[in-house]
Every structure is written in C-alpha cells, then in structure tokens.
Amino acid sequence: NAGVTQTPKFQVLKTGQSMTLQCAQDMNHNSMYWYRQDPGMGLRLIYYSASEGTTDKGEVPNGYNVSRLNKREFSLRLESAAPSQTSVYFCASREDQGAEAFFGQGTRLTVV
Amino acid sequence: AQSVTQPDIHITVSEGASLELRCNYSYGATPYLFWYVQSPGQGLQLLLKYFSGDTLVQGIKGFEAEFKRSQSSFNLRKPSVHWSDAAEYFCAVYSGGGADGLTFGKGTHLIIQP
C-alpha cells in the first residue's frame, strides 16, 4: 500500500530554473495538500485542492502554481526558483473533513 | 483564524522517564486535534487524534493525549520514553470548516538522554 508518493526526493536548482514536484495518492482521497517545512516554522500550507479541478491558496502561495490533474495527482510547480524556496516540501491527502492527513516522504529542494 | 502553539522548541528527557509535550490552540469551537511525529528525514506519521467523546485518547507507540477545553490544550504524554522516541513532534488543528488543510504548531524536538 503506497499511500502518498512524492517525486523527486531530492533536487538542486539554480536560481531562475523551473521544476514540478509530483505527488500521487492511491487512497481515493478527495482533498490533497502541499506544505513546506522550514526550521522553526513548522509546516505551512502552500495550496490545497478539495476535489479534482479545484485548487485554493493556502498561507504561503506566492511563487508557486499547482495542478490537480485528476483525483490521484496533485503537482506543485516553481516557475522561477528563488533561494527563499529552499525547503522540504510535503504532499498530503485526506479522505474528508476532519479526517487525518496522510503525508508523503517529502522532497528536499535546494535553490542555489 | 485558528492557531497552534507548542511552547517548547526542544525537550530533553532521560530514557525511561515520563514525557509531556504541550500544545495550546486558539479556536472558538472544539476543533479536530492531532499529534504527528516526524523521524529524521521522514514524513509525518499520525500518533493520535481527537474529534469528540472521551477527552483522553490513546495512540500508537504508547502515547496518549488529553483534551482540556477549559485550557484549550491537547498535551501529549508517554509514561516511559525509549531512545527511538527521539524525533520532532507536531500538534495540529483542523477547524472543520472546509477542505483547507491542518494548521500546525512549530514543533517540539525531543532529545532522549541515555
């Protein structure tokens, strides 16, 4: 049972480069989320998607775009990476309101 | 807006000693409450959750937490810690108003002394 799968696990980008972080879940969950984790800041919500075809901004959306490709997949795109986007990114999914979120293993991104 | 406070950034406990990690939330109604654990280089794993009912909830790995409405707290406890409990612990709250995500505290880093 794979749960939530993120790719890649590690990535180094140069300032100004673009990339897409991929996330897929096999639990048939409606809601999916992207968080970033920074030291001393906990996890902060970037974007979320309540269902296929819908997305909403979270706490820190600037510099990011998302796509809910289908029910399984939710991707996060950095169009022009900046050093401030160096972070660990987590994708999560949830079955319904109030249920716990299931997390992927994270993507460690460094922007130089 | 809801918020979560974990007052202790770091806690050091001797192996075999008891543990209590504090969590306070700010929200008008009773929210859904969670504790997650993150081992180094790993994702987050759910330890336990509170939605309603009995205010003392049991979780995995011997952890428990108690919801106290009067104190807006949801503290995590374990009677006797093991070296493998060394990790980062996050308290989280969900208001139940929609599909928006959980709000996390900034985490407590637990160090276990031999």
PDB file of N, CA and C in Angstrom, chain A residues 31-33 35 37 40-45 48-50 88 90 94 96-106 108, chain B residues 9 32 34 36 38 40-46 49 51 88 90 94 96-107:
ATOM      1  N   SER A  31      -9.323  15.310  -1.024  1.00  0.00           N
ATOM      2  CA  SER A  31      -8.527  16.503  -0.715  1.00  0.00           C
ATOM      3  C   SER A  31      -7.043  16.203  -0.743  1.00  0.00           C
ATOM      4  N   MET A  32      -6.294  17.129  -1.348  1.00  0.00           N
ATOM      5  CA  MET A  32      -4.844  16.996  -1.391  1.00  0.00           C
ATOM      6  C   MET A  32      -4.197  18.343  -1.067  1.00  0.00           C
ATOM      7  N   TYR A  33      -2.964  18.298  -0.556  1.00  0.00           N
ATOM      8  CA  TYR A  33      -2.322  19.486   0.002  1.00  0.00           C
ATOM      9  C   TYR A  33      -0.832  19.510  -0.334  1.00  0.00           C
ATOM     10  N   TYR A  35       2.538  21.338   1.452  1.00  0.00           N
ATOM     11  CA  TYR A  35       3.101  22.093   2.558  1.00  0.00           C
ATOM     12  C   TYR A  35       4.597  22.291   2.310  1.00  0.00           C
ATOM     13  N   GLN A  37       8.127  22.874   4.755  1.00  0.00           N
ATOM     14  CA  GLN A  37       8.626  22.811   6.127  1.00  0.00           C
ATOM     15  C   GLN A  37       9.972  23.495   6.198  1.00  0.00           C
ATOM     16  N   GLY A  40      12.070  25.685  12.482  1.00  0.00           N
ATOM     17  CA  GLY A  40      11.444  26.612  13.417  1.00  0.00           C
ATOM     18  C   GLY A  40      10.117  27.178  12.959  1.00  0.00           C
ATOM     19  N   MET A  41       9.643  26.745  11.785  1.00  0.00           N
ATOM     20  CA  MET A  41       8.399  27.312  11.244  1.00  0.00           C
ATOM     21  C   MET A  41       7.276  26.283  11.193  1.00  0.00           C
ATOM     22  N   GLY A  42       7.552  25.059  11.493  1.00  0.00           N
ATOM     23  CA  GLY A  42       6.534  24.028  11.354  1.00  0.00           C
ATOM     24  C   GLY A  42       6.209  23.790   9.898  1.00  0.00           C
ATOM     25  N   LEU A  43       5.000  23.344   9.612  1.00  0.00           N
ATOM     26  CA  LEU A  43       4.546  23.133   8.251  1.00  0.00           C
ATOM     27  C   LEU A  43       3.567  24.232   7.877  1.00  0.00           C
ATOM     28  N   ARG A  44       3.779  24.811   6.725  1.00  0.00           N
ATOM     29  CA  ARG A  44       2.896  25.877   6.251  1.00  0.00           C
ATOM     30  C   ARG A  44       2.255  25.463   4.934  1.00  0.00           C
ATOM     31  N   LEU A  45       0.967  25.709   4.837  1.00  0.00           N
ATOM     32  CA  LEU A  45       0.191  25.270   3.680  1.00  0.00           C
ATOM     33  C   LEU A  45       0.437  26.193   2.502  1.00  0.00           C
ATOM     34  N   TYR A  48      -4.028  23.937  -1.675  1.00  0.00           N
ATOM     35  CA  TYR A  48      -4.764  22.713  -1.467  1.00  0.00           C
ATOM     36  C   TYR A  48      -5.816  22.552  -2.553  1.00  0.00           C
ATOM     37  N   SER A  49      -6.328  21.336  -2.626  1.00  0.00           N
ATOM     38  CA  SER A  49      -7.330  21.007  -3.631  1.00  0.00           C
ATOM     39  C   SER A  49      -8.402  20.147  -2.977  1.00  0.00           C
ATOM     40  N   ALA A  50      -9.634  20.650  -2.980  1.00  0.00           N
ATOM     41  CA  ALA A  50     -10.729  19.923  -2.338  1.00  0.00           C
ATOM     42  C   ALA A  50     -11.243  18.789  -3.226  1.00  0.00           C
ATOM     43  N   VAL A  88      11.828  21.836   2.560  1.00  0.00           N
ATOM     44  CA  VAL A  88      11.344  20.468   2.375  1.00  0.00           C
ATOM     45  C   VAL A  88       9.854  20.562   2.077  1.00  0.00           C
ATOM     46  N   PHE A  90       6.171  18.799   1.402  1.00  0.00           N
ATOM     47  CA  PHE A  90       5.375  17.620   1.690  1.00  0.00           C
ATOM     48  C   PHE A  90       4.024  17.710   1.000  1.00  0.00           C
ATOM     49  N   ARG A  94      -6.272  13.673   2.229  1.00  0.00           N
ATOM     50  CA  ARG A  94      -7.216  13.421   3.316  1.00  0.00           C
ATOM     51  C   ARG A  94      -8.539  12.974   2.728  1.00  0.00           C
ATOM     52  N   ASP A  96     -11.828  13.089   4.084  1.00  0.00           N
ATOM     53  CA  ASP A  96     -12.941  14.020   4.198  1.00  0.00           C
ATOM     54  C   ASP A  96     -12.659  14.985   5.329  1.00  0.00           C
ATOM     55  N   GLN A  97     -13.584  15.846   5.566  1.00  0.00           N
ATOM     56  CA  GLN A  97     -13.380  16.864   6.587  1.00  0.00           C
ATOM     57  C   GLN A  97     -13.132  16.219   7.943  1.00  0.00           C
ATOM     58  N   GLY A  98     -12.099  16.649   8.586  1.00  0.00           N
ATOM     59  CA  GLY A  98     -11.799  16.193   9.925  1.00  0.00           C
ATOM     60  C   GLY A  98     -10.906  14.978   9.994  1.00  0.00           C
ATOM     61  N   ALA A  99     -10.869  14.194   8.934  1.00  0.00           N
ATOM     62  CA  ALA A  99     -10.027  13.007   8.964  1.00  0.00           C
ATOM     63  C   ALA A  99      -8.563  13.406   8.936  1.00  0.00           C
ATOM     64  N   GLU A 100      -7.723  12.520   9.435  1.00  0.00           N
ATOM     65  CA  GLU A 100      -6.300  12.848   9.476  1.00  0.00           C
ATOM     66  C   GLU A 100      -5.716  12.915   8.079  1.00  0.00           C
ATOM     67  N   ALA A 101      -4.641  13.667   7.941  1.00  0.00           N
ATOM     68  CA  ALA A 101      -3.926  13.777   6.679  1.00  0.00           C
ATOM     69  C   ALA A 101      -2.820  12.730   6.632  1.00  0.00           C
ATOM     70  N   PHE A 102      -2.620  12.170   5.456  1.00  0.00           N
ATOM     71  CA  PHE A 102      -1.546  11.219   5.212  1.00  0.00           C
ATOM     72  C   PHE A 102      -0.480  11.924   4.385  1.00  0.00           C
ATOM     73  N   PHE A 103       0.762  11.777   4.795  1.00  0.00           N
ATOM     74  CA  PHE A 103       1.850  12.527   4.194  1.00  0.00           C
ATOM     75  C   PHE A 103       2.775  11.653   3.364  1.00  0.00           C
ATOM     76  N   GLY A 104       3.335  12.272   2.319  1.00  0.00           N
ATOM     77  CA  GLY A 104       4.417  11.652   1.585  1.00  0.00           C
ATOM     78  C   GLY A 104       5.722  11.797   2.348  1.00  0.00           C
ATOM     79  N   GLN A 105       6.792  11.266   1.748  1.00  0.00           N
ATOM     80  CA  GLN A 105       8.093  11.268   2.415  1.00  0.00           C
ATOM     81  C   GLN A 105       8.841  12.581   2.251  1.00  0.00           C
ATOM     82  N   GLY A 106       8.339  13.457   1.411  1.00  0.00           N
ATOM     83  CA  GLY A 106       8.954  14.773   1.289  1.00  0.00           C
ATOM     84  C   GLY A 106       9.919  14.887   0.120  1.00  0.00           C
ATOM     85  N   ARG A 108      13.245  17.261  -0.711  1.00  0.00           N
ATOM     86  CA  ARG A 108      14.189  18.263  -0.192  1.00  0.00           C
ATOM     87  C   ARG A 108      14.731  19.062  -1.360  1.00  0.00           C
TER      88      ARG A 108
ATOM     89  N   ILE B   9      10.441  24.414  22.245  1.00  0.00           N
ATOM     90  CA  ILE B   9      11.109  24.124  20.976  1.00  0.00           C
ATOM     91  C   ILE B   9      11.910  22.829  21.096  1.00  0.00           C
ATOM     92  N   TYR B  32     -10.856  19.700  15.570  1.00  0.00           N
ATOM     93  CA  TYR B  32     -10.256  18.370  15.485  1.00  0.00           C
ATOM     94  C   TYR B  32      -8.770  18.544  15.792  1.00  0.00           C
ATOM     95  N   PHE B  34      -4.785  16.826  16.474  1.00  0.00           N
ATOM     96  CA  PHE B  34      -3.908  15.744  16.044  1.00  0.00           C
ATOM     97  C   PHE B  34      -2.511  15.936  16.643  1.00  0.00           C
ATOM     98  N   TYR B  36       1.321  14.522  15.423  1.00  0.00           N
ATOM     99  CA  TYR B  36       2.120  13.801  14.440  1.00  0.00           C
ATOM    100  C   TYR B  36       3.563  13.709  14.944  1.00  0.00           C
ATOM    101  N   GLN B  38       7.625  13.078  13.468  1.00  0.00           N
ATOM    102  CA  GLN B  38       8.480  13.056  12.290  1.00  0.00           C
ATOM    103  C   GLN B  38       9.883  12.621  12.690  1.00  0.00           C
ATOM    104  N   PRO B  40      13.845  11.762  11.700  1.00  0.00           N
ATOM    105  CA  PRO B  40      14.757  12.468  10.791  1.00  0.00           C
ATOM    106  C   PRO B  40      14.674  11.957   9.358  1.00  0.00           C
ATOM    107  N   GLY B  41      14.481  12.894   8.422  1.00  0.00           N
ATOM    108  CA  GLY B  41      14.440  12.543   7.015  1.00  0.00           C
ATOM    109  C   GLY B  41      13.178  11.849   6.558  1.00  0.00           C
ATOM    110  N   GLN B  42      12.192  11.802   7.424  1.00  0.00           N
ATOM    111  CA  GLN B  42      10.956  11.093   7.107  1.00  0.00           C
ATOM    112  C   GLN B  42       9.774  12.046   7.000  1.00  0.00           C
ATOM    113  N   GLY B  43       8.662  11.494   6.519  1.00  0.00           N
ATOM    114  CA  GLY B  43       7.419  12.247   6.520  1.00  0.00           C
ATOM    115  C   GLY B  43       6.775  12.223   7.892  1.00  0.00           C
ATOM    116  N   LEU B  44       5.559  12.713   7.968  1.00  0.00           N
ATOM    117  CA  LEU B  44       4.850  12.786   9.239  1.00  0.00           C
ATOM    118  C   LEU B  44       3.954  11.563   9.411  1.00  0.00           C
ATOM    119  N   GLN B  45       3.964  11.022  10.618  1.00  0.00           N
ATOM    120  CA  GLN B  45       3.130   9.874  10.949  1.00  0.00           C
ATOM    121  C   GLN B  45       2.160  10.278  12.049  1.00  0.00           C
ATOM    122  N   LEU B  46       0.902   9.908  11.890  1.00  0.00           N
ATOM    123  CA  LEU B  46      -0.100  10.244  12.890  1.00  0.00           C
ATOM    124  C   LEU B  46       0.094   9.405  14.144  1.00  0.00           C
ATOM    125  N   LYS B  49      -5.464  11.200  17.473  1.00  0.00           N
ATOM    126  CA  LYS B  49      -6.363  12.270  17.062  1.00  0.00           C
ATOM    127  C   LYS B  49      -7.523  12.356  18.033  1.00  0.00           C
ATOM    128  N   PHE B  51     -11.513  13.884  18.035  1.00  0.00           N
ATOM    129  CA  PHE B  51     -12.619  14.520  17.335  1.00  0.00           C
ATOM    130  C   PHE B  51     -13.726  14.888  18.321  1.00  0.00           C
ATOM    131  N   GLU B  88      10.830  14.779  15.992  1.00  0.00           N
ATOM    132  CA  GLU B  88      10.127  16.058  16.043  1.00  0.00           C
ATOM    133  C   GLU B  88       8.637  15.748  16.169  1.00  0.00           C
ATOM    134  N   PHE B  90       4.686  17.265  16.234  1.00  0.00           N
ATOM    135  CA  PHE B  90       3.851  18.379  15.789  1.00  0.00           C
ATOM    136  C   PHE B  90       2.413  18.186  16.258  1.00  0.00           C
ATOM    137  N   TYR B  94      -7.622  21.246  13.075  1.00  0.00           N
ATOM    138  CA  TYR B  94      -8.457  21.427  11.898  1.00  0.00           C
ATOM    139  C   TYR B  94      -9.803  21.929  12.381  1.00  0.00           C
ATOM    140  N   GLY B  96     -12.639  22.209  10.685  1.00  0.00           N
ATOM    141  CA  GLY B  96     -13.813  21.515  10.166  1.00  0.00           C
ATOM    142  C   GLY B  96     -14.674  22.353   9.261  1.00  0.00           C
ATOM    143  N   GLY B  97     -14.172  23.516   8.844  1.00  0.00           N
ATOM    144  CA  GLY B  97     -14.998  24.397   8.034  1.00  0.00           C
ATOM    145  C   GLY B  97     -14.948  24.125   6.552  1.00  0.00           C
ATOM    146  N   GLY B  98     -14.050  23.269   6.112  1.00  0.00           N
ATOM    147  CA  GLY B  98     -13.932  23.022   4.680  1.00  0.00           C
ATOM    148  C   GLY B  98     -12.812  22.070   4.403  1.00  0.00           C
ATOM    149  N   ALA B  99     -12.315  22.083   3.186  1.00  0.00           N
ATOM    150  CA  ALA B  99     -11.255  21.151   2.818  1.00  0.00           C
ATOM    151  C   ALA B  99      -9.886  21.731   3.036  1.00  0.00           C
ATOM    152  N   ASP B 100      -9.811  22.936   3.582  1.00  0.00           N
ATOM    153  CA  ASP B 100      -8.494  23.522   3.800  1.00  0.00           C
ATOM    154  C   ASP B 100      -7.725  22.685   4.812  1.00  0.00           C
ATOM    155  N   GLY B 101      -6.412  22.849   4.786  1.00  0.00           N
ATOM    156  CA  GLY B 101      -5.553  21.920   5.490  1.00  0.00           C
ATOM    157  C   GLY B 101      -5.485  22.128   6.985  1.00  0.00           C
ATOM    158  N   LEU B 102      -4.722  21.243   7.606  1.00  0.00           N
ATOM    159  CA  LEU B 102      -4.453  21.351   9.023  1.00  0.00           C
ATOM    160  C   LEU B 102      -3.547  22.539   9.296  1.00  0.00           C
ATOM    161  N   THR B 103      -3.703  23.139  10.471  1.00  0.00           N
ATOM    162  CA  THR B 103      -2.788  24.173  10.939  1.00  0.00           C
ATOM    163  C   THR B 103      -1.858  23.527  11.951  1.00  0.00           C
ATOM    164  N   PHE B 104      -0.565  23.666  11.710  1.00  0.00           N
ATOM    165  CA  PHE B 104       0.429  23.005  12.546  1.00  0.00           C
ATOM    166  C   PHE B 104       1.099  23.970  13.509  1.00  0.00           C
ATOM    167  N   GLY B 105       1.483  23.441  14.670  1.00  0.00           N
ATOM    168  CA  GLY B 105       2.402  24.147  15.530  1.00  0.00           C
ATOM    169  C   GLY B 105       3.803  24.079  14.943  1.00  0.00           C
ATOM    170  N   LYS B 106       4.742  24.780  15.564  1.00  0.00           N
ATOM    171  CA  LYS B 106       6.094  24.837  15.021  1.00  0.00           C
ATOM    172  C   LYS B 106       6.939  23.638  15.406  1.00  0.00           C
ATOM    173  N   GLY B 107       6.396  22.780  16.233  1.00  0.00           N
ATOM    174  CA  GLY B 107       7.094  21.541  16.539  1.00  0.00           C
ATOM    175  C   GLY B 107       7.899  21.594  17.815  1.00  0.00           C
TER     176      GLY B 107
END
